Short mmCIF file of C-alpha atoms in Angstrom, two decimals:
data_model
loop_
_atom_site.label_atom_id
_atom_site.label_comp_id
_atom_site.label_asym_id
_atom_site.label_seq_id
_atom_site.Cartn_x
_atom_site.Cartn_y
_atom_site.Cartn_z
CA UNK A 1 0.00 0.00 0.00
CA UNK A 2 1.61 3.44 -1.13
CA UNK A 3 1.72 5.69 1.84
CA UNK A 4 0.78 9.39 1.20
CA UNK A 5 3.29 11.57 2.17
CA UNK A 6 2.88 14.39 4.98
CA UNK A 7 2.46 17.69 3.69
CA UNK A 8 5.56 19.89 4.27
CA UNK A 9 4.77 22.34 7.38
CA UNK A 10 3.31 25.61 6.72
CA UNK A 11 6.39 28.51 7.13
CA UNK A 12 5.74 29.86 10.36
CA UNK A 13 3.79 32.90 10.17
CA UNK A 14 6.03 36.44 10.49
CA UNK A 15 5.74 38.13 14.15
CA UNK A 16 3.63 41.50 13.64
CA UNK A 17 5.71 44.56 13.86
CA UNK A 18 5.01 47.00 16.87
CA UNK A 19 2.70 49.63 15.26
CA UNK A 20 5.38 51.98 16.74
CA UNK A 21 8.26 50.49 15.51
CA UNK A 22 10.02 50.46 11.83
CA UNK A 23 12.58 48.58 10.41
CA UNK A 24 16.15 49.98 10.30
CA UNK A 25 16.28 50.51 7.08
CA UNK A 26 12.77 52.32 7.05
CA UNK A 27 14.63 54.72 9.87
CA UNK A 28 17.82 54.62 7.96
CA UNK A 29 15.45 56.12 5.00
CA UNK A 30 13.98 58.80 7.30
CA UNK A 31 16.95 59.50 8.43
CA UNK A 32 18.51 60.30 5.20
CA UNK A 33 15.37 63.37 4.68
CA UNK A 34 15.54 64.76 7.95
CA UNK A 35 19.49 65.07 7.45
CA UNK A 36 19.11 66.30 3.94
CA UNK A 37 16.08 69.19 5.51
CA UNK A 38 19.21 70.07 7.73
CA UNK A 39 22.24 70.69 5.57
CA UNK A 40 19.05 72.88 3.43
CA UNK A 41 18.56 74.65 6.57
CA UNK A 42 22.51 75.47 7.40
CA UNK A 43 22.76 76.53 3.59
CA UNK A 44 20.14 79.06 3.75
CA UNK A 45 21.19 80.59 7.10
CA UNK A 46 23.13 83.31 5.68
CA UNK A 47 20.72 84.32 2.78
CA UNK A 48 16.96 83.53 4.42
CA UNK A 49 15.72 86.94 6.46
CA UNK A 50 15.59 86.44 10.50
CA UNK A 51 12.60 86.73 11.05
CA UNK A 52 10.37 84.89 8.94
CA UNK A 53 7.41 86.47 7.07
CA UNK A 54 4.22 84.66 8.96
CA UNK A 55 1.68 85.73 11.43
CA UNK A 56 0.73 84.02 13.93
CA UNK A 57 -2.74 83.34 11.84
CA UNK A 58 -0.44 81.78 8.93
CA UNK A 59 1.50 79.32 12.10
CA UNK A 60 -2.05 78.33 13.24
CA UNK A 61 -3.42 77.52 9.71
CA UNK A 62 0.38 75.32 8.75
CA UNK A 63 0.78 74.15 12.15
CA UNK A 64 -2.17 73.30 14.15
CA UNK A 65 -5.65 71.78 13.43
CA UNK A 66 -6.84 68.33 14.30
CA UNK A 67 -4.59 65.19 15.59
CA UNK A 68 -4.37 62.55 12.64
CA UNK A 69 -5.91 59.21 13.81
CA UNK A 70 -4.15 57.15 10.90
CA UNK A 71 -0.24 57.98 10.58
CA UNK A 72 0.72 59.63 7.23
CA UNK A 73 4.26 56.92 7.13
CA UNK A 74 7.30 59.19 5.73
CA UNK A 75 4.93 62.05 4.49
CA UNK A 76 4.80 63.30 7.86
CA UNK A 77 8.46 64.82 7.24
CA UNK A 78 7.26 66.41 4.12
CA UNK A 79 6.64 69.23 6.94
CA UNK A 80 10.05 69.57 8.21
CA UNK A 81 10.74 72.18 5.33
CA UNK A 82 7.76 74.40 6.19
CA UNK A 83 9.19 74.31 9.92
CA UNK A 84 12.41 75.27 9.15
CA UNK A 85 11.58 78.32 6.45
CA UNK A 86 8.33 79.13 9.18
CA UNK A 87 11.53 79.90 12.28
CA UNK A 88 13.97 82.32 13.51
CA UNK A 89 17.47 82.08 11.52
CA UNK A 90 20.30 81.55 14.02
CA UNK A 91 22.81 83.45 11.52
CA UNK A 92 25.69 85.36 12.59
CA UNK A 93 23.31 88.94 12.45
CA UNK A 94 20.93 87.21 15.00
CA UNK A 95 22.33 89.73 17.97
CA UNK A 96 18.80 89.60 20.09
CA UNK A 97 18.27 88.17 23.36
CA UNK A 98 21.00 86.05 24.45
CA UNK A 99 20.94 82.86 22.40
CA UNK A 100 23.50 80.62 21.42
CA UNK A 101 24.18 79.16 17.33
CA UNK A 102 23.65 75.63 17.97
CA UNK A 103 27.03 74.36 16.47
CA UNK A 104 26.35 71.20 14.25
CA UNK A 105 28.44 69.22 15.27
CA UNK A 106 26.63 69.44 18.57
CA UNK A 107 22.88 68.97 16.99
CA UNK A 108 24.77 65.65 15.63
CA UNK A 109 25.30 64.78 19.47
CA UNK A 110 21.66 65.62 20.30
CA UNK A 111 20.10 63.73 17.74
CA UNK A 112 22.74 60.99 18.75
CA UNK A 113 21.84 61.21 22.56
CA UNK A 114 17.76 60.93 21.57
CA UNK A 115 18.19 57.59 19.91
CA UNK A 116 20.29 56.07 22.97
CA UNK A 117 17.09 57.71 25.07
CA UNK A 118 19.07 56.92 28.51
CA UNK A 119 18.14 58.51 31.75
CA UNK A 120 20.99 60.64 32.86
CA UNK A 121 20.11 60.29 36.17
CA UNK A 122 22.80 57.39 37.63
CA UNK A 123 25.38 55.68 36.26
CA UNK A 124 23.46 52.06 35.95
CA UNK A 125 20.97 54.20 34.02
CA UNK A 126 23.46 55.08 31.62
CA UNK A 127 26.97 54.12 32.37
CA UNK A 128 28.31 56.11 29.29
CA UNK A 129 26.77 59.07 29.48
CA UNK A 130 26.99 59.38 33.36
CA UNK A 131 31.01 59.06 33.02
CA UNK A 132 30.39 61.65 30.02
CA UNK A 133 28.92 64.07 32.39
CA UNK A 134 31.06 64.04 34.85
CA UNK A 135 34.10 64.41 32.32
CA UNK A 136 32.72 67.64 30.74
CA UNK A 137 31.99 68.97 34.28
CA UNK A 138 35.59 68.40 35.47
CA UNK A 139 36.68 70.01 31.49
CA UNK A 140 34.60 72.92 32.10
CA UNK A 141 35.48 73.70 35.82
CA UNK A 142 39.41 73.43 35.03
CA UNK A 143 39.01 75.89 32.11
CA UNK A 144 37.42 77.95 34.12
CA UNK A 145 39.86 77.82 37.00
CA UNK A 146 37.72 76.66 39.20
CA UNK A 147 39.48 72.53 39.09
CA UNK A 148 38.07 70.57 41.77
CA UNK A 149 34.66 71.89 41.73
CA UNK A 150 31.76 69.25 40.96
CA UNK A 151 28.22 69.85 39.35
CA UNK A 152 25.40 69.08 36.76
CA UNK A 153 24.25 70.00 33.75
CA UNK A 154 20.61 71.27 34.18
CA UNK A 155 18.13 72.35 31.53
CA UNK A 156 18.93 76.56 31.68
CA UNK A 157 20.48 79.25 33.86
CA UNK A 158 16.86 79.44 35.86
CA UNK A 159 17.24 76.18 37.13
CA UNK A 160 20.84 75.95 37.67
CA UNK A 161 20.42 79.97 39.48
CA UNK A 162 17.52 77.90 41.23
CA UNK A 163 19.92 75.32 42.17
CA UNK A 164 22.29 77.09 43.38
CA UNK A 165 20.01 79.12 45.78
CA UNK A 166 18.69 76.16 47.04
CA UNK A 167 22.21 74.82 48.28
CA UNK A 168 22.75 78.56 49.96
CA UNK A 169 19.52 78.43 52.29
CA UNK A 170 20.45 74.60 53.36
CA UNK A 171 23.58 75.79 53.81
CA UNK A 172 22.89 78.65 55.95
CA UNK A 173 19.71 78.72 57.31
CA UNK A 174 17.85 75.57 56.64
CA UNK A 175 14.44 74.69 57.43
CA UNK A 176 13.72 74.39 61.44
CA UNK A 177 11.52 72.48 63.47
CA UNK A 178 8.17 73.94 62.82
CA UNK A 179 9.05 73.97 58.82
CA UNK A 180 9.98 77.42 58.18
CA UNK A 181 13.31 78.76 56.75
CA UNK A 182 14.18 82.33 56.00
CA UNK A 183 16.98 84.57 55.24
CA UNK A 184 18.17 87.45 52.98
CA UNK A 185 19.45 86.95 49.07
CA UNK A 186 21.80 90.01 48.05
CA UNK A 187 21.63 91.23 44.26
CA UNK A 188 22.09 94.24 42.45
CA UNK A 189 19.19 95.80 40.52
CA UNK A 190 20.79 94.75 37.30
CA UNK A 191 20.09 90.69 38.05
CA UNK A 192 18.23 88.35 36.20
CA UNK A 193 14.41 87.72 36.63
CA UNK A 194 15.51 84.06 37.65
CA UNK A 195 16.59 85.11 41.15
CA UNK A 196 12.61 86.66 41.93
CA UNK A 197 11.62 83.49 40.82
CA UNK A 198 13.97 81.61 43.01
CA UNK A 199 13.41 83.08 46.03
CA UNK A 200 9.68 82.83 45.52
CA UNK A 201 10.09 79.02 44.89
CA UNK A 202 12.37 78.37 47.94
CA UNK A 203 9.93 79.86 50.36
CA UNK A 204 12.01 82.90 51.30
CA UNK A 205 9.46 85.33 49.51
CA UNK A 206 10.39 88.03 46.87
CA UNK A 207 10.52 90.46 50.09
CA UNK A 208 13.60 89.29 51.48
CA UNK A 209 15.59 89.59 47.28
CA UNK A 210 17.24 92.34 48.22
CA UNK A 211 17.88 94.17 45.26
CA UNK A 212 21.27 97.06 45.74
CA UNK A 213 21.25 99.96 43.26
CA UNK A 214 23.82 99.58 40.80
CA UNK A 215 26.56 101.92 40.17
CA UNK A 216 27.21 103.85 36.92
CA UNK A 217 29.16 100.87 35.12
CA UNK A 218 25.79 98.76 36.36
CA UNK A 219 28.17 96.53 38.60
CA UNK A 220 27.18 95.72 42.23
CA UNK A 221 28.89 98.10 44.70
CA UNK A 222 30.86 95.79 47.63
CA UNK A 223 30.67 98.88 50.00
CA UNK A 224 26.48 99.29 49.32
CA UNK A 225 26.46 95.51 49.82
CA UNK A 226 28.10 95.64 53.19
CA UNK A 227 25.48 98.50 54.00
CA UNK A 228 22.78 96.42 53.30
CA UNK A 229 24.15 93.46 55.18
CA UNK A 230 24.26 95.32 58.62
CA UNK A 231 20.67 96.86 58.17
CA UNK A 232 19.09 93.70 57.67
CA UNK A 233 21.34 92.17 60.60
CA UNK A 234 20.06 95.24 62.86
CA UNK A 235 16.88 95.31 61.93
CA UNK A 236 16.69 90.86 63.44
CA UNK A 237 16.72 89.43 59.66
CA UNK A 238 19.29 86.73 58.61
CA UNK A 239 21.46 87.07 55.31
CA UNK A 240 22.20 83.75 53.66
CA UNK A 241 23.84 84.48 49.97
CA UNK A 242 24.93 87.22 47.30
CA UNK A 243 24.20 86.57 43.90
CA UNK A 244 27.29 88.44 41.63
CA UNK A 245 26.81 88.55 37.96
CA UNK A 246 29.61 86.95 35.78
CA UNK A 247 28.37 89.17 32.60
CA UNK A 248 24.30 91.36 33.05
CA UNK A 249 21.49 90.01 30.68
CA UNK A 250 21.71 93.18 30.00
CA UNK A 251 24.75 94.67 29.30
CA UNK A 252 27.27 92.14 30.13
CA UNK A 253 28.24 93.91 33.48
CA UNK A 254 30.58 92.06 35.78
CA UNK A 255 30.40 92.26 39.00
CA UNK A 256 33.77 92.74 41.66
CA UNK A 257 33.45 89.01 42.29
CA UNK A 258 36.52 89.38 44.87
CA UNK A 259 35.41 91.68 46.81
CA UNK A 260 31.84 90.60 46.70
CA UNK A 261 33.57 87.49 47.88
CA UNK A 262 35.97 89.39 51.03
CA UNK A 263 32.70 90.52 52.20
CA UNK A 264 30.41 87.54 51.85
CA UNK A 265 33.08 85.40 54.04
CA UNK A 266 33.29 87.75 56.60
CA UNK A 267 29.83 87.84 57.28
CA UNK A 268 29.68 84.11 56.21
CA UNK A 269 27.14 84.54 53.66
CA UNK A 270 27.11 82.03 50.42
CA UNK A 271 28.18 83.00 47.00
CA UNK A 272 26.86 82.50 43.76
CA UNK A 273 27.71 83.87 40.37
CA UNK A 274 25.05 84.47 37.91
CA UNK A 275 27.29 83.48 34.63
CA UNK A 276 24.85 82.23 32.87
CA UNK A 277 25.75 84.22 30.01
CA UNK A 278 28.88 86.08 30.33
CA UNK A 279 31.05 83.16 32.70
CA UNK A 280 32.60 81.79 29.66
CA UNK A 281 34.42 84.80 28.50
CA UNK A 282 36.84 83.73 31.47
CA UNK A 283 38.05 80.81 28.93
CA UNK A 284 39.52 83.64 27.34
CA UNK A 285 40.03 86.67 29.74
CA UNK A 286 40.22 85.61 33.27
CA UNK A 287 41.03 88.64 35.21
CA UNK A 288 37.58 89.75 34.43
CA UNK A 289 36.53 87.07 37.23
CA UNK A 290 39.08 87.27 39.27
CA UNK A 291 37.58 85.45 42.74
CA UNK A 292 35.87 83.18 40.62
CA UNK A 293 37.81 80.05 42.16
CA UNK A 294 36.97 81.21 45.18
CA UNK A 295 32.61 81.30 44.74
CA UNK A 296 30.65 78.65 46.25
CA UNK A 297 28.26 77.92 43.39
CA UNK A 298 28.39 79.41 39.83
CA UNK A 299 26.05 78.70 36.86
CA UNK A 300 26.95 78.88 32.71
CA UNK A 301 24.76 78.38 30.01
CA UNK A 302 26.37 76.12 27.54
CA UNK A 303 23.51 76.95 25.00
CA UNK A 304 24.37 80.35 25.30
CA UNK A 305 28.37 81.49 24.52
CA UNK A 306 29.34 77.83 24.37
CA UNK A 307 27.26 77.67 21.15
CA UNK A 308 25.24 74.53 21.75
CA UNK A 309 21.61 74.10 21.15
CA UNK A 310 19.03 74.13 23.92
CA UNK A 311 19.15 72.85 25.91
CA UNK A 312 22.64 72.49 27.75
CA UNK A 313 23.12 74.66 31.02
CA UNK A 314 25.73 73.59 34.08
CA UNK A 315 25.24 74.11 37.91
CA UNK A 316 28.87 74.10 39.32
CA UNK A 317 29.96 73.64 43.22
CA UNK A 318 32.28 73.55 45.26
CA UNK A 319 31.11 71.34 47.86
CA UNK A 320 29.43 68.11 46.54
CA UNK A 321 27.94 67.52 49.74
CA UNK A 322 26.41 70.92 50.03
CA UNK A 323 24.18 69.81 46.81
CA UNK A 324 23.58 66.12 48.53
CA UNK A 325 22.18 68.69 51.73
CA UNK A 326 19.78 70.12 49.23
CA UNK A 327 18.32 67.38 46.91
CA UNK A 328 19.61 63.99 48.68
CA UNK A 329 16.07 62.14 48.95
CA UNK A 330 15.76 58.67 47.86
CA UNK A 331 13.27 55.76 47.76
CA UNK A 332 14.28 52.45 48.24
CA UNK A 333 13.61 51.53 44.55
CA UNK A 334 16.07 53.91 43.17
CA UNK A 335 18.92 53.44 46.28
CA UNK A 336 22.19 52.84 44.68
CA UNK A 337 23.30 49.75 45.81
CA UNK A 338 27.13 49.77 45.10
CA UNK A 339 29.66 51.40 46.91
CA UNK A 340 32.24 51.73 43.96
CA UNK A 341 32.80 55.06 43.06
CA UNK A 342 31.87 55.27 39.29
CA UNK A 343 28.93 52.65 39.68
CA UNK A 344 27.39 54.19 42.40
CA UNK A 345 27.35 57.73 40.81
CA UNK A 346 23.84 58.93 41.02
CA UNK A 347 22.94 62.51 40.11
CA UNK A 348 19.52 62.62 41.45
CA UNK A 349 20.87 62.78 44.89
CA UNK A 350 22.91 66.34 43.67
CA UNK A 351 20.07 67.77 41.79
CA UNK A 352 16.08 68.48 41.61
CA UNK A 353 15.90 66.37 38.47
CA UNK A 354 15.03 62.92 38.85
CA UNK A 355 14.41 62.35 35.13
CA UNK A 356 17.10 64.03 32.65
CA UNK A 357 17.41 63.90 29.22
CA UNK A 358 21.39 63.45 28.16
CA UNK A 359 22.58 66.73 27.82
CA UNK A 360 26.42 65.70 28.20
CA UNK A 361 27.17 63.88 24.73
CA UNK A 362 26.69 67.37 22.59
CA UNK A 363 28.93 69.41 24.41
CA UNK A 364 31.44 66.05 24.98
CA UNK A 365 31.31 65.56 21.46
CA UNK A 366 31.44 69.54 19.78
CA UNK A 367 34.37 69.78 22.73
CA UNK A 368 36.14 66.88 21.44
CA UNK A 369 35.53 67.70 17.65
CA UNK A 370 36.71 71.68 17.71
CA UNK A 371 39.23 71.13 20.92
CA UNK A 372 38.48 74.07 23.53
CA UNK A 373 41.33 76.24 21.44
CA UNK A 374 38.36 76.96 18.88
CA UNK A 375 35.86 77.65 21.73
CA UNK A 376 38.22 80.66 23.29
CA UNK A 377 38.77 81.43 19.99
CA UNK A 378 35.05 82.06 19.51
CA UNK A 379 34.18 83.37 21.86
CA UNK A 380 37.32 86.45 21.82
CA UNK A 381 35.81 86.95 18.37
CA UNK A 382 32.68 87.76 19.50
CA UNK A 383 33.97 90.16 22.21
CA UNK A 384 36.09 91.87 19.66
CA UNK A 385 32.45 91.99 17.50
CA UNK A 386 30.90 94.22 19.91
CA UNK A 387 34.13 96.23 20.51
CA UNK A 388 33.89 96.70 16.77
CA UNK A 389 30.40 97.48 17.22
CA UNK A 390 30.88 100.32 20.01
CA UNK A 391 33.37 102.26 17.87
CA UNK A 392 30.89 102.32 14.89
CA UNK A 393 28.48 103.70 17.12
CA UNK A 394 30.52 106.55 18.79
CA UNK A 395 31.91 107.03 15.32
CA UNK A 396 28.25 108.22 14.45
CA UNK A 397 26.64 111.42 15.85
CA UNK A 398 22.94 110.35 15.63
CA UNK A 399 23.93 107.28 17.64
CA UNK A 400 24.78 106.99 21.36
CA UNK A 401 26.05 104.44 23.47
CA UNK A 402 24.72 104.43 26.29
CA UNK A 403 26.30 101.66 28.92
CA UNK A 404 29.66 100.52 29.01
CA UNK A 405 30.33 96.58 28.96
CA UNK A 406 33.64 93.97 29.27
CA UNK A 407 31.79 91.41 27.06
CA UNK A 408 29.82 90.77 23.82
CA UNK A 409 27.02 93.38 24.70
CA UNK A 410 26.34 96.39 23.16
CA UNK A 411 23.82 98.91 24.49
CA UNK A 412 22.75 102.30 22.39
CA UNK A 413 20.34 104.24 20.60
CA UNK A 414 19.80 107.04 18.14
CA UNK A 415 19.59 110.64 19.63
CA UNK A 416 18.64 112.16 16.11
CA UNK A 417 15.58 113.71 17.08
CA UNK A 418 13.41 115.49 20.08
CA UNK A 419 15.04 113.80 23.33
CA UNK A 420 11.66 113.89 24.93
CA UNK A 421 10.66 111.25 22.45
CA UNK A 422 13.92 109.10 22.27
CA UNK A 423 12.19 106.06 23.71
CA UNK A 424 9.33 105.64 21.48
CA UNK A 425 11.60 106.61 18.32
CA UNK A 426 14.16 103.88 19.65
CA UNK A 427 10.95 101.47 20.14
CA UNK A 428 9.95 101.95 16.67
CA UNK A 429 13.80 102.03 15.15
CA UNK A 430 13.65 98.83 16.73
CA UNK A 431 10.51 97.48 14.95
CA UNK A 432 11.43 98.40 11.54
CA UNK A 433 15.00 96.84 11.87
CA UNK A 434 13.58 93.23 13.13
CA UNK A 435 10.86 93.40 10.26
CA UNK A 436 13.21 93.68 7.29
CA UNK A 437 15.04 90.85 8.56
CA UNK A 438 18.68 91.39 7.55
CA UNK A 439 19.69 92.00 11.33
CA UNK A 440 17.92 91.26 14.60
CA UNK A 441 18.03 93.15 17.50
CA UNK A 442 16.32 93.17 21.01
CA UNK A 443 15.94 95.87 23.84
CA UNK A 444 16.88 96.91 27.06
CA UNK A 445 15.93 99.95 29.73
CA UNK A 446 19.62 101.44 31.02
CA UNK A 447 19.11 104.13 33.55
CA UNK A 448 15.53 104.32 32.97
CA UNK A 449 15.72 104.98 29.07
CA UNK A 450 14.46 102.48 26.16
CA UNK A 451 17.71 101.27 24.19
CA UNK A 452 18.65 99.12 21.45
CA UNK A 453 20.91 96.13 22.52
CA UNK A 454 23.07 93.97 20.00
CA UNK A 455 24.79 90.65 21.91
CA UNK A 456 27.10 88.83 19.92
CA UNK A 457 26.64 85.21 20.93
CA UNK A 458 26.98 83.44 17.28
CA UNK A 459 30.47 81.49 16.10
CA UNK A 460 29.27 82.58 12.32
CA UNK A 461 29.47 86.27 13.06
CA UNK A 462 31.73 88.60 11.04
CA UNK A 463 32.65 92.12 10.98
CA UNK A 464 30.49 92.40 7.88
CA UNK A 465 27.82 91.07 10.11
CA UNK A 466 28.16 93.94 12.99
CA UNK A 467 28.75 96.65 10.34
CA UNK A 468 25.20 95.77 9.21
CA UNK A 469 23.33 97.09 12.89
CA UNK A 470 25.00 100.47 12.05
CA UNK A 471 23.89 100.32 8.52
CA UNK A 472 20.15 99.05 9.48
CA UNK A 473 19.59 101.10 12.47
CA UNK A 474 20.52 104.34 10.48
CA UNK A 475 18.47 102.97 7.40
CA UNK A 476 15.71 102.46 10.07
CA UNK A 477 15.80 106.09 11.69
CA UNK A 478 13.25 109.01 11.32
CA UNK A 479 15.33 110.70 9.32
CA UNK A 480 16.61 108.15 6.72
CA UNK A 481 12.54 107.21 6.39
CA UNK A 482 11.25 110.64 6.04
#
């Protein structure tokens, strides 16, 4: 009897794919658009105006409207291009606000740091990147001349000013018994919004910011400081900390860190230094800061002068366990359990963030890729920008400058017409510059007047670039319009 044979098994059927997942190739695909939308963006820079011509109608009507309920697959980057030509230009005549270029080879870093998606929060979360972190920290604090000091990279200057704060009330006049803490926080009328905010947030009330006039070079005075110190001592209130500016929002002011620093110890108040923006001009000329070793907490935007993209700040210290004081709080799920000293790095126990995106491999990488000699190169360009920039304004009559500054900020306005009406000229000088896009600018009040301000914080600028505020400002004026 012939035996009929088995039929051959049935392939096994293919696993479905995760509806959020694609295949590498697929990704590598994507990949190749979103990279080719970026090199379109970096060649346009230069030629596309600064300000793009939308309202915020035109945004709504490209932008918004309903969620899509079935995905649109690789069309959905056909949008990238409206995205980029719908934004502010980061080219080197952006001089508004303080923002920094985002150097490419950093973005690569970024991009690089969102597909590894580790939580920079402990080494066993991300052994690399926590190793990373506390390389760059140790990089930057040396540079600096502050070697030895520890820290963090937080998301901006607030936090990290925040941060800082925070470790000054522990330090000095931490929370009793009953719950409440207190004490006074020295600053000079020229510091940043961040420090009402801090205050507010720590429980010590906006009240007790105590903000000292600044002199005539908008720099804290040491001897008004001291003032201020006894009355509040006399009058049964408790100093904690002095902020100091390394480098004003506003016009790049710094402030005698030393001898805020001789007069903090001996009334054993805590130190912190603002240098959010200005900080990293002591790569390149440290006798600016001199007492800057010597701070107890000091923050620096990387985003800003160090030219990375947002967001990249750093929180340093000079007492580790001052920060563990602060923020140490931990549940037993997330307890380190090793004692070695790389493995049981944790940064949660130094910071407020529990969760933190990697913020390290951008700046490790752009560092690593340019070498630090092209940073304080940079960055000495950009102060000899807005030196360049002063003498074309003092060159011209109509035009007055009207604060001095060590850094990359430039202050002035035009004085062409009725003085009585200088601010609301200036304001709309301002206006018409912005909207033809060729330069940007932003403003400031100095000594109670409305004033154009120009802050060079781009590693594309050129001298073309800062001739160009002269040329649009003037070109902008009543009497160039009438």
């Amino acid at each position: 009897m012939t035996q009929t044979p088995s039929p051959a098994p049935s392939p096994a059927p293919s696993p479905a794919r995760p509806p959020l997942d694609i295949a590498t190739d697929e990704f590598a695909a994507l990949l190749r658009v979103v990279g080719a939308e970026a090199v379109r963006h970096l060649e346009r820079l230069d030629s596309a105006p600064i300000r793009p011509a939308t309202t915020g109608e035109e945004s709504l009507r490209r932008f918004a409207g309903p969620a899509p309920e079935q995905g649109l697959g690789a069309s959905a980057l056909d949008g990238l291009r409206q995205v980029a030509e719908h934004s502010r230009v980061g080219n080197g005549r952006f001089f508004g606000y303080v923002m920094g270029s985002g150097e490419p080879v950093a973005a690569l870093g970024d991009f690089f740091a969102s597909v590894l998606n580790q939580n920079a929060t402990a080494w066993r979360s991300g052994p690399a990147t926590a190793v990373i972190e506390r390389t760059v920290i140790g990089w930057l604090a040396e540079a600096l001349g502050c070697s030895g000091f520890s820290g963090t990279l937080t998301s901006g200057g607030s936090l990290a000013n925040l941060m800082g704060l925070a470790m000054a009330r522990e330090a000095k006049a931490p929370a009793n018994e009953s719950g409440s803490a207190g004490g006074v926080v020295y600053a000079s009328t020229e510091t940043h919004m961040s420090m009402g905010k801090a205050v507010a947030l720590l429980g010590l009330g906006r009240h007790n910011l105590r903000l000292i006039p600044a002199d005539a070079d908008l720099r804290l005075d040491p001897a008004a400081l001291r003032a201020a110190i006894a009355a509040d001592r006399a009058a049964g209130r408790t100093p904690i900390a002095v902020v100091a500016n390394g480098g004003t929002i506003v016009s790049g002011a710094v402030d005698p860190i030393a001898a805020i620093v001789e007069v903090a110890r001996a009334e054993d108040l805590w130190v912190h230094v603002d240098g959010a923006y200005g900080v990293a001009a002591a790569l390149v000329e440290p006798e600016l800061f001199e007492g800057l070793a010597d701070v107890d907490s000091l923050s620096l935007d990387a985003h800003k002068w160090l030219y990375q993209p947002l967001d990249c700040s750093v929180l340093l210290y000079r007492d580790p366990a001052a920060a563990r004081r602060a923020f140490s709080l931990t549940d037993d799920y997330a307890a380190s359990l090793s004692a070695d000293p790389v493995e049981g790095q944790v940064f949660f126990e130094e910071t407020i963030e529990l969760s933190r995106r990697v913020r390290a491999l951008k700046l490790w990488l752009s560092l690593r890729y340019h070498g630090f000699a092209a940073f304080r190169e940079s960055i000495a360009g950009n102060i000899g920008h807005a030196r360049l920039l002063a003498r074309l304004v003092e060159a011209e009559p109509t035009l007055e400058r009207v604060a001095p500054g060590p850094l990359s900020a430039v202050c002035f306005r035009w004085v062409g017409g009725d003085p009585s009406e200088a601010d609301e000229v200036n304001a709309a000088i301002l206006e018409r510059v912005n909207a033809r896009g060729r330069v940007y600018l932003s403003n400031a009040t100095v000594h109670g007047r409305f004033v154009l301000r120009a802050c060079v914080t781009n590693h594309r600028t050129t001298d073309a670039d800062v001739r160009a505020v002269v040329e649009e400002v003037l070109a902008a004026a009543p009497q160039a319009s009438a």
